[in-house]
């Protein structure tokens, strides 16, 4: 596959069984063949998107010493501010050319998980930043729930199979700032080639050139969304759970051409994680004589911890 397919969530939520099945078939085929789709019909409105971009630009424009007040030690970068070049892709020593922020789950009705997750960090200088981040988190979480319901049907599971695993899940909303490039970056890029850790990722801010996806022939394809689209891709947890039936695709964010080095780029991925004790054991329905079990049994929490160590966000 040499293009990123476009699908419309309104087909799935329409109440029309034919349109609903069309969406299930389209997204299932795309995730088996390339692992990415561009999605229309999500639950973000234009006003919320505009407010979010306005607030994150204000935050990243704060003085470095102010931002660093919100860099919390000892939690693997799971909440608050993560400074420039702190994160690197698995197996790569050069840090990515980015700084970012993490909003985590706003736990409801579960004191155990509320105690397990780090608390969200409030930016005192920008009260609207916190409110807008929470609202965006909720709308992307809702969108992700419907996408996973469609994928459950594609996998011949009960439609609500994922619901209890993602309710109060360990999901992360990550506003990213790729600052202007001020010197020759040598081997560093804005985001080195990587696969995502989680179940699925919903990406805002893929409207300009930069995001590239590697197809199964090893070719890099530009992934550019329309203004009303999110890019949504399969993460390693879902790939593992489905015995690689649904593909977690390697992707990267390349540096701009030299004449655009003086510009910033912003993107906002939402990493949909399940609760930590979800078993990622390979689904029996995804194993047969032509597709033997590829992965050992592991929980989502164990897998996340392994990957955060590999990314340099948790020290052994």
mmCIF file of C-alpha atoms in Angstrom:
data_model
loop_
_atom_site.group_PDB
_atom_site.id
_atom_site.type_symbol
_atom_site.label_atom_id
_atom_site.label_comp_id
_atom_site.label_asym_id
_atom_site.label_seq_id
_atom_site.Cartn_x
_atom_site.Cartn_y
_atom_site.Cartn_z
ATOM 1 C CA UNK A 1 0.000 0.000 0.000
ATOM 2 C CA UNK A 2 1.416 3.357 -1.095
ATOM 3 C CA UNK A 3 -1.159 5.795 0.285
ATOM 4 C CA UNK A 4 -2.695 6.380 3.711
ATOM 5 C CA UNK A 5 -6.409 5.468 3.399
ATOM 6 C CA UNK A 6 -9.043 7.934 4.619
ATOM 7 C CA UNK A 7 -12.064 6.714 6.605
ATOM 8 C CA UNK A 8 -15.015 8.461 8.258
ATOM 9 C CA UNK A 9 -16.091 7.585 11.791
ATOM 10 C CA UNK A 10 -19.565 8.944 10.987
ATOM 11 C CA UNK A 11 -20.098 5.741 8.999
ATOM 12 C CA UNK A 12 -19.553 3.663 12.136
ATOM 13 C CA UNK A 13 -21.764 5.814 14.375
ATOM 14 C CA UNK A 14 -24.494 6.405 11.755
ATOM 15 C CA UNK A 15 -26.880 3.672 12.938
ATOM 16 C CA UNK A 16 -26.862 2.248 9.404
ATOM 17 C CA UNK A 17 -25.557 -1.358 9.538
ATOM 18 C CA UNK A 18 -24.238 -1.187 5.965
ATOM 19 C CA UNK A 19 -22.235 1.992 6.612
ATOM 20 C CA UNK A 20 -21.038 0.605 9.932
ATOM 21 C CA UNK A 21 -19.728 -2.586 8.323
ATOM 22 C CA UNK A 22 -18.112 -0.513 5.556
ATOM 23 C CA UNK A 23 -16.090 1.365 8.182
ATOM 24 C CA UNK A 24 -15.108 -1.881 9.960
ATOM 25 C CA UNK A 25 -13.924 -3.396 6.670
ATOM 26 C CA UNK A 26 -12.036 -0.273 5.567
ATOM 27 C CA UNK A 27 -10.159 0.330 8.811
ATOM 28 C CA UNK A 28 -9.455 -3.374 9.276
ATOM 29 C CA UNK A 29 -7.951 -3.654 5.789
ATOM 30 C CA UNK A 30 -5.870 -0.490 6.280
ATOM 31 C CA UNK A 31 -4.500 -1.663 9.629
ATOM 32 C CA UNK A 32 -3.604 -5.065 8.218
ATOM 33 C CA UNK A 33 -1.832 -3.540 5.215
ATOM 34 C CA UNK A 34 -0.140 -0.357 6.481
ATOM 35 C CA UNK A 35 -1.222 0.334 10.074
ATOM 36 C CA UNK A 36 -2.323 3.963 9.470
ATOM 37 C CA UNK A 37 -5.547 5.741 8.502
ATOM 38 C CA UNK A 38 -6.625 9.366 8.192
ATOM 39 C CA UNK A 39 -9.898 9.705 10.112
ATOM 40 C CA UNK A 40 -12.736 12.170 9.599
ATOM 41 C CA UNK A 41 -15.775 12.383 11.867
ATOM 42 C CA UNK A 42 -13.912 12.577 15.180
ATOM 43 C CA UNK A 43 -15.238 14.367 18.279
ATOM 44 C CA UNK A 44 -12.966 17.437 18.265
ATOM 45 C CA UNK A 45 -14.549 20.694 17.131
ATOM 46 C CA UNK A 46 -12.695 23.594 15.522
ATOM 47 C CA UNK A 47 -13.001 25.861 18.564
ATOM 48 C CA UNK A 48 -11.439 23.266 20.872
ATOM 49 C CA UNK A 49 -8.603 22.630 18.412
ATOM 50 C CA UNK A 50 -7.886 26.360 18.027
ATOM 51 C CA UNK A 51 -7.915 26.848 21.809
ATOM 52 C CA UNK A 52 -5.558 23.938 22.360
ATOM 53 C CA UNK A 53 -2.993 25.162 19.824
ATOM 54 C CA UNK A 54 -3.183 28.650 21.302
ATOM 55 C CA UNK A 55 -2.543 27.334 24.825
ATOM 56 C CA UNK A 56 0.313 24.988 23.927
ATOM 57 C CA UNK A 57 2.075 27.767 21.995
ATOM 58 C CA UNK A 58 1.776 29.961 25.089
ATOM 59 C CA UNK A 59 3.224 27.194 27.254
ATOM 60 C CA UNK A 60 6.216 26.418 25.046
ATOM 61 C CA UNK A 61 6.918 30.158 24.763
ATOM 62 C CA UNK A 62 7.396 30.411 28.537
ATOM 63 C CA UNK A 63 10.984 30.923 29.773
ATOM 64 C CA UNK A 64 12.921 27.666 30.074
ATOM 65 C CA UNK A 65 13.304 28.058 33.843
ATOM 66 C CA UNK A 66 9.512 28.322 34.145
ATOM 67 C CA UNK A 67 8.917 25.196 32.062
ATOM 68 C CA UNK A 68 11.557 23.286 34.006
ATOM 69 C CA UNK A 69 9.589 23.863 37.224
ATOM 70 C CA UNK A 70 7.132 21.367 35.755
ATOM 71 C CA UNK A 71 9.691 18.663 34.929
ATOM 72 C CA UNK A 72 8.978 15.999 37.544
ATOM 73 C CA UNK A 73 11.748 13.572 38.481
ATOM 74 C CA UNK A 74 11.164 9.900 39.164
ATOM 75 C CA UNK A 75 8.006 9.255 37.117
ATOM 76 C CA UNK A 76 9.544 8.355 33.749
ATOM 77 C CA UNK A 77 8.257 11.513 32.096
ATOM 78 C CA UNK A 78 4.650 10.351 32.474
ATOM 79 C CA UNK A 79 3.296 13.780 33.500
ATOM 80 C CA UNK A 80 4.294 17.392 33.027
ATOM 81 C CA UNK A 81 7.188 18.801 31.000
ATOM 82 C CA UNK A 82 9.918 16.821 29.228
ATOM 83 C CA UNK A 83 12.773 18.991 28.042
ATOM 84 C CA UNK A 84 14.472 19.266 24.659
ATOM 85 C CA UNK A 85 16.357 16.145 23.471
ATOM 86 C CA UNK A 86 15.428 14.182 26.617
ATOM 87 C CA UNK A 87 13.750 11.349 24.682
ATOM 88 C CA UNK A 88 15.410 9.177 22.041
ATOM 89 C CA UNK A 89 13.994 6.444 19.842
ATOM 90 C CA UNK A 90 14.631 2.811 20.762
ATOM 91 C CA UNK A 91 18.221 1.930 19.833
ATOM 92 C CA UNK A 92 19.221 5.521 19.001
ATOM 93 C CA UNK A 93 21.592 7.542 21.193
ATOM 94 C CA UNK A 94 20.818 10.992 19.731
ATOM 95 C CA UNK A 95 17.927 12.730 21.475
ATOM 96 C CA UNK A 96 14.980 13.846 19.345
ATOM 97 C CA UNK A 97 14.766 17.552 18.492
ATOM 98 C CA UNK A 98 11.636 18.187 20.543
ATOM 99 C CA UNK A 99 10.230 19.212 23.915
ATOM 100 C CA UNK A 100 6.809 18.101 25.065
ATOM 101 C CA UNK A 101 4.164 17.957 27.775
ATOM 102 C CA UNK A 102 2.163 15.026 29.140
ATOM 103 C CA UNK A 103 -1.450 15.087 30.281
ATOM 104 C CA UNK A 104 -2.450 11.741 31.822
ATOM 105 C CA UNK A 105 -5.698 10.072 32.781
ATOM 106 C CA UNK A 106 -8.286 11.986 34.804
ATOM 107 C CA UNK A 107 -9.389 8.964 36.836
ATOM 108 C CA UNK A 108 -13.061 8.427 37.614
ATOM 109 C CA UNK A 109 -14.552 5.998 40.157
ATOM 110 C CA UNK A 110 -11.364 4.027 40.854
ATOM 111 C CA UNK A 111 -9.273 5.012 43.915
ATOM 112 C CA UNK A 112 -6.791 2.189 43.230
ATOM 113 C CA UNK A 113 -5.877 3.551 39.783
ATOM 114 C CA UNK A 114 -5.959 7.132 41.076
ATOM 115 C CA UNK A 115 -3.216 6.110 43.526
ATOM 116 C CA UNK A 116 -1.309 4.131 40.874
ATOM 117 C CA UNK A 117 -1.052 6.899 38.251
ATOM 118 C CA UNK A 118 1.067 10.025 38.745
ATOM 119 C CA UNK A 119 -1.038 13.128 39.315
ATOM 120 C CA UNK A 120 -1.513 15.575 36.466
ATOM 121 C CA UNK A 121 0.608 18.711 36.711
ATOM 122 C CA UNK A 122 -1.167 22.080 36.781
ATOM 123 C CA UNK A 123 0.491 25.008 34.994
ATOM 124 C CA UNK A 124 -0.194 27.888 37.350
ATOM 125 C CA UNK A 125 0.690 30.546 34.771
ATOM 126 C CA UNK A 126 -1.871 29.231 32.254
ATOM 127 C CA UNK A 127 -5.119 27.978 33.830
ATOM 128 C CA UNK A 128 -6.779 27.563 30.408
ATOM 129 C CA UNK A 129 -3.930 25.251 29.344
ATOM 130 C CA UNK A 130 -5.029 22.704 31.940
ATOM 131 C CA UNK A 131 -8.762 22.970 31.193
ATOM 132 C CA UNK A 132 -8.324 22.770 27.425
ATOM 133 C CA UNK A 133 -5.920 19.846 27.727
ATOM 134 C CA UNK A 134 -8.448 17.881 29.798
ATOM 135 C CA UNK A 135 -11.291 18.548 27.346
ATOM 136 C CA UNK A 136 -9.129 17.498 24.382
ATOM 137 C CA UNK A 137 -8.064 14.351 26.248
ATOM 138 C CA UNK A 138 -11.712 13.374 26.769
ATOM 139 C CA UNK A 139 -12.719 13.933 23.127
ATOM 140 C CA UNK A 140 -9.763 11.957 21.765
ATOM 141 C CA UNK A 141 -10.428 9.171 24.274
ATOM 142 C CA UNK A 142 -14.041 9.018 23.060
ATOM 143 C CA UNK A 143 -12.898 8.887 19.428
ATOM 144 C CA UNK A 144 -10.416 6.122 20.247
ATOM 145 C CA UNK A 145 -13.122 4.061 21.981
ATOM 146 C CA UNK A 146 -15.187 3.920 18.782
ATOM 147 C CA UNK A 147 -12.164 3.060 16.649
ATOM 148 C CA UNK A 148 -11.346 0.166 18.994
ATOM 149 C CA UNK A 149 -14.967 -0.995 18.868
ATOM 150 C CA UNK A 150 -14.682 -1.208 15.088
ATOM 151 C CA UNK A 151 -11.417 -3.127 15.374
ATOM 152 C CA UNK A 152 -12.988 -5.534 17.886
ATOM 153 C CA UNK A 153 -15.654 -6.375 15.308
ATOM 154 C CA UNK A 154 -12.992 -6.795 12.624
ATOM 155 C CA UNK A 155 -11.243 -9.291 14.929
ATOM 156 C CA UNK A 156 -14.538 -11.179 15.519
ATOM 157 C CA UNK A 157 -14.625 -10.083 19.152
ATOM 158 C CA UNK A 158 -17.531 -8.578 21.064
ATOM 159 C CA UNK A 159 -17.869 -4.925 20.000
ATOM 160 C CA UNK A 160 -17.219 -3.656 23.535
ATOM 161 C CA UNK A 161 -14.236 -6.003 24.123
ATOM 162 C CA UNK A 162 -11.798 -3.124 24.733
ATOM 163 C CA UNK A 163 -14.178 -0.850 26.712
ATOM 164 C CA UNK A 164 -13.325 -2.015 30.229
ATOM 165 C CA UNK A 165 -9.598 -2.085 29.444
ATOM 166 C CA UNK A 166 -9.520 1.525 28.232
ATOM 167 C CA UNK A 167 -11.880 3.025 30.848
ATOM 168 C CA UNK A 168 -9.467 4.852 33.171
ATOM 169 C CA UNK A 169 -6.655 3.525 30.977
ATOM 170 C CA UNK A 170 -3.107 4.839 31.283
ATOM 171 C CA UNK A 171 -3.467 7.040 28.179
ATOM 172 C CA UNK A 172 -1.312 10.088 27.467
ATOM 173 C CA UNK A 173 -1.970 13.328 25.564
ATOM 174 C CA UNK A 174 1.354 14.744 24.377
ATOM 175 C CA UNK A 175 1.556 18.273 22.935
ATOM 176 C CA UNK A 176 4.948 18.428 21.169
ATOM 177 C CA UNK A 177 6.999 21.464 20.151
ATOM 178 C CA UNK A 178 9.711 20.967 17.550
ATOM 179 C CA UNK A 179 11.680 24.227 17.962
ATOM 180 C CA UNK A 180 13.499 26.060 15.164
ATOM 181 C CA UNK A 181 16.711 24.273 14.193
ATOM 182 C CA UNK A 182 19.597 26.600 15.065
ATOM 183 C CA UNK A 183 22.596 24.497 14.002
ATOM 184 C CA UNK A 184 23.435 21.518 11.817
ATOM 185 C CA UNK A 185 21.579 18.639 13.519
ATOM 186 C CA UNK A 186 24.060 15.954 12.373
ATOM 187 C CA UNK A 187 22.347 12.628 13.116
ATOM 188 C CA UNK A 188 19.431 14.058 15.097
ATOM 189 C CA UNK A 189 15.921 14.436 13.659
ATOM 190 C CA UNK A 190 12.704 15.807 15.050
ATOM 191 C CA UNK A 191 11.482 12.285 15.806
ATOM 192 C CA UNK A 192 13.611 9.281 14.822
ATOM 193 C CA UNK A 193 12.030 6.189 13.259
ATOM 194 C CA UNK A 194 9.986 4.309 15.858
ATOM 195 C CA UNK A 195 6.870 2.302 16.558
ATOM 196 C CA UNK A 196 4.425 3.451 19.240
ATOM 197 C CA UNK A 197 4.085 1.506 22.496
ATOM 198 C CA UNK A 198 0.330 1.664 23.025
ATOM 199 C CA UNK A 199 -2.900 0.257 21.513
ATOM 200 C CA UNK A 200 -3.590 3.075 19.022
ATOM 201 C CA UNK A 201 -2.315 6.639 18.561
ATOM 202 C CA UNK A 202 -4.500 9.551 17.448
ATOM 203 C CA UNK A 203 -2.416 12.384 16.003
ATOM 204 C CA UNK A 204 -3.425 16.021 15.654
ATOM 205 C CA UNK A 205 -1.138 18.265 13.627
ATOM 206 C CA UNK A 206 -0.172 16.085 10.655
ATOM 207 C CA UNK A 207 -1.430 18.633 8.118
ATOM 208 C CA UNK A 208 2.016 19.758 6.926
ATOM 209 C CA UNK A 209 4.818 17.639 5.492
ATOM 210 C CA UNK A 210 7.032 16.007 8.116
ATOM 211 C CA UNK A 211 5.401 12.754 9.285
ATOM 212 C CA UNK A 212 6.509 9.766 7.220
ATOM 213 C CA UNK A 213 5.322 6.152 7.389
ATOM 214 C CA UNK A 214 7.335 3.120 6.265
ATOM 215 C CA UNK A 215 5.331 0.647 4.179
ATOM 216 C CA UNK A 216 6.045 -3.080 4.054
ATOM 217 C CA UNK A 217 8.411 -2.613 1.101
ATOM 218 C CA UNK A 218 10.580 -0.324 3.223
ATOM 219 C CA UNK A 219 9.547 2.838 1.348
ATOM 220 C CA UNK A 220 8.901 6.073 3.276
ATOM 221 C CA UNK A 221 5.539 7.672 2.480
ATOM 222 C CA UNK A 222 4.487 11.203 3.415
ATOM 223 C CA UNK A 223 1.476 11.084 5.761
ATOM 224 C CA UNK A 224 -0.360 14.381 5.390
ATOM 225 C CA UNK A 225 -3.848 14.755 6.867
ATOM 226 C CA UNK A 226 -6.602 17.029 5.602
ATOM 227 C CA UNK A 227 -7.592 19.882 7.954
ATOM 228 C CA UNK A 228 -10.532 17.865 9.363
ATOM 229 C CA UNK A 229 -8.611 14.601 9.803
ATOM 230 C CA UNK A 230 -6.644 12.853 12.528
ATOM 231 C CA UNK A 231 -3.930 10.339 11.698
ATOM 232 C CA UNK A 232 -4.562 7.128 13.654
ATOM 233 C CA UNK A 233 -2.114 4.241 13.802
ATOM 234 C CA UNK A 234 -1.709 0.865 15.458
ATOM 235 C CA UNK A 235 0.721 0.655 18.386
ATOM 236 C CA UNK A 236 2.902 -2.231 19.497
ATOM 237 C CA UNK A 237 0.487 -3.383 22.220
ATOM 238 C CA UNK A 238 -2.330 -3.951 19.729
ATOM 239 C CA UNK A 239 0.035 -5.483 17.184
ATOM 240 C CA UNK A 240 1.285 -7.887 19.846
ATOM 241 C CA UNK A 241 -2.249 -8.724 21.051
ATOM 242 C CA UNK A 242 -3.299 -9.576 17.466
ATOM 243 C CA UNK A 243 -0.151 -11.571 16.612
ATOM 244 C CA UNK A 244 0.834 -8.786 14.176
ATOM 245 C CA UNK A 245 -2.401 -9.179 12.204
ATOM 246 C CA UNK A 246 -2.889 -5.444 12.796
ATOM 247 C CA UNK A 247 0.408 -3.775 11.938
ATOM 248 C CA UNK A 248 2.342 -1.369 14.146
ATOM 249 C CA UNK A 249 4.092 0.687 11.488
ATOM 250 C CA UNK A 250 7.463 2.397 11.833
ATOM 251 C CA UNK A 251 7.168 6.166 11.370
ATOM 252 C CA UNK A 252 9.279 9.302 11.862
ATOM 253 C CA UNK A 253 9.188 13.099 11.716
ATOM 254 C CA UNK A 254 11.866 14.382 9.362
ATOM 255 C CA UNK A 255 13.627 17.721 9.622
ATOM 256 C CA UNK A 256 12.303 20.463 7.346
ATOM 257 C CA UNK A 257 14.315 21.752 4.388
ATOM 258 C CA UNK A 258 17.058 24.198 5.425
ATOM 259 C CA UNK A 259 15.046 27.254 4.367
ATOM 260 C CA UNK A 260 12.414 26.298 6.992
ATOM 261 C CA UNK A 261 14.822 25.547 9.849
ATOM 262 C CA UNK A 262 13.773 28.801 11.540
ATOM 263 C CA UNK A 263 10.172 27.617 11.987
ATOM 264 C CA UNK A 264 8.523 25.684 14.807
ATOM 265 C CA UNK A 265 6.291 22.652 14.321
ATOM 266 C CA UNK A 266 3.591 21.511 16.731
ATOM 267 C CA UNK A 267 1.896 18.137 16.843
ATOM 268 C CA UNK A 268 -0.326 16.506 19.437
ATOM 269 C CA UNK A 269 -0.532 12.715 19.664
ATOM 270 C CA UNK A 270 -2.924 10.932 22.000
ATOM 271 C CA UNK A 271 -1.507 7.555 23.021
ATOM 272 C CA UNK A 272 -4.403 5.244 23.919
ATOM 273 C CA UNK A 273 -3.209 2.861 26.629
ATOM 274 C CA UNK A 274 -5.251 0.257 28.493
ATOM 275 C CA UNK A 275 -5.182 -0.274 32.247
ATOM 276 C CA UNK A 276 -1.869 -1.737 33.366
ATOM 277 C CA UNK A 277 -3.164 -5.221 34.182
ATOM 278 C CA UNK A 278 -4.656 -5.874 30.732
ATOM 279 C CA UNK A 279 -3.142 -9.088 29.404
ATOM 280 C CA UNK A 280 -1.596 -8.593 25.979
ATOM 281 C CA UNK A 281 -1.455 -12.362 25.405
ATOM 282 C CA UNK A 282 -1.941 -13.173 21.718
ATOM 283 C CA UNK A 283 -5.620 -13.637 20.873
ATOM 284 C CA UNK A 284 -6.431 -17.280 20.072
ATOM 285 C CA UNK A 285 -8.371 -16.129 17.003
ATOM 286 C CA UNK A 286 -5.145 -14.676 15.569
ATOM 287 C CA UNK A 287 -3.184 -17.940 15.800
ATOM 288 C CA UNK A 288 -3.289 -20.719 13.183
ATOM 289 C CA UNK A 289 -0.847 -23.049 11.439
ATOM 290 C CA UNK A 290 0.226 -20.278 9.051
ATOM 291 C CA UNK A 291 0.469 -17.703 11.861
ATOM 292 C CA UNK A 292 2.022 -19.320 14.949
ATOM 293 C CA UNK A 293 2.139 -17.355 18.182
ATOM 294 C CA UNK A 294 4.920 -14.743 17.877
ATOM 295 C CA UNK A 295 4.936 -13.107 21.317
ATOM 296 C CA UNK A 296 5.308 -14.136 24.935
ATOM 297 C CA UNK A 297 2.534 -13.374 27.424
ATOM 298 C CA UNK A 298 2.900 -9.990 29.155
ATOM 299 C CA UNK A 299 0.698 -7.334 30.752
ATOM 300 C CA UNK A 300 0.341 -3.816 29.397
ATOM 301 C CA UNK A 301 2.052 -2.384 32.495
ATOM 302 C CA UNK A 302 5.060 -4.699 32.177
ATOM 303 C CA UNK A 303 5.401 -3.927 28.482
ATOM 304 C CA UNK A 304 5.178 -0.161 29.041
ATOM 305 C CA UNK A 305 7.874 -0.276 31.711
ATOM 306 C CA UNK A 306 10.227 -2.219 29.409
ATOM 307 C CA UNK A 307 9.766 0.338 26.634
ATOM 308 C CA UNK A 308 10.198 3.405 28.858
ATOM 309 C CA UNK A 309 13.580 1.988 29.917
ATOM 310 C CA UNK A 310 14.512 1.515 26.235
ATOM 311 C CA UNK A 311 13.498 5.118 25.485
ATOM 312 C CA UNK A 312 15.700 6.464 28.277
ATOM 313 C CA UNK A 313 12.769 7.882 30.261
ATOM 314 C CA UNK A 314 13.222 5.382 33.107
ATOM 315 C CA UNK A 315 16.658 4.447 34.395
ATOM 316 C CA UNK A 316 17.313 0.818 35.338
#
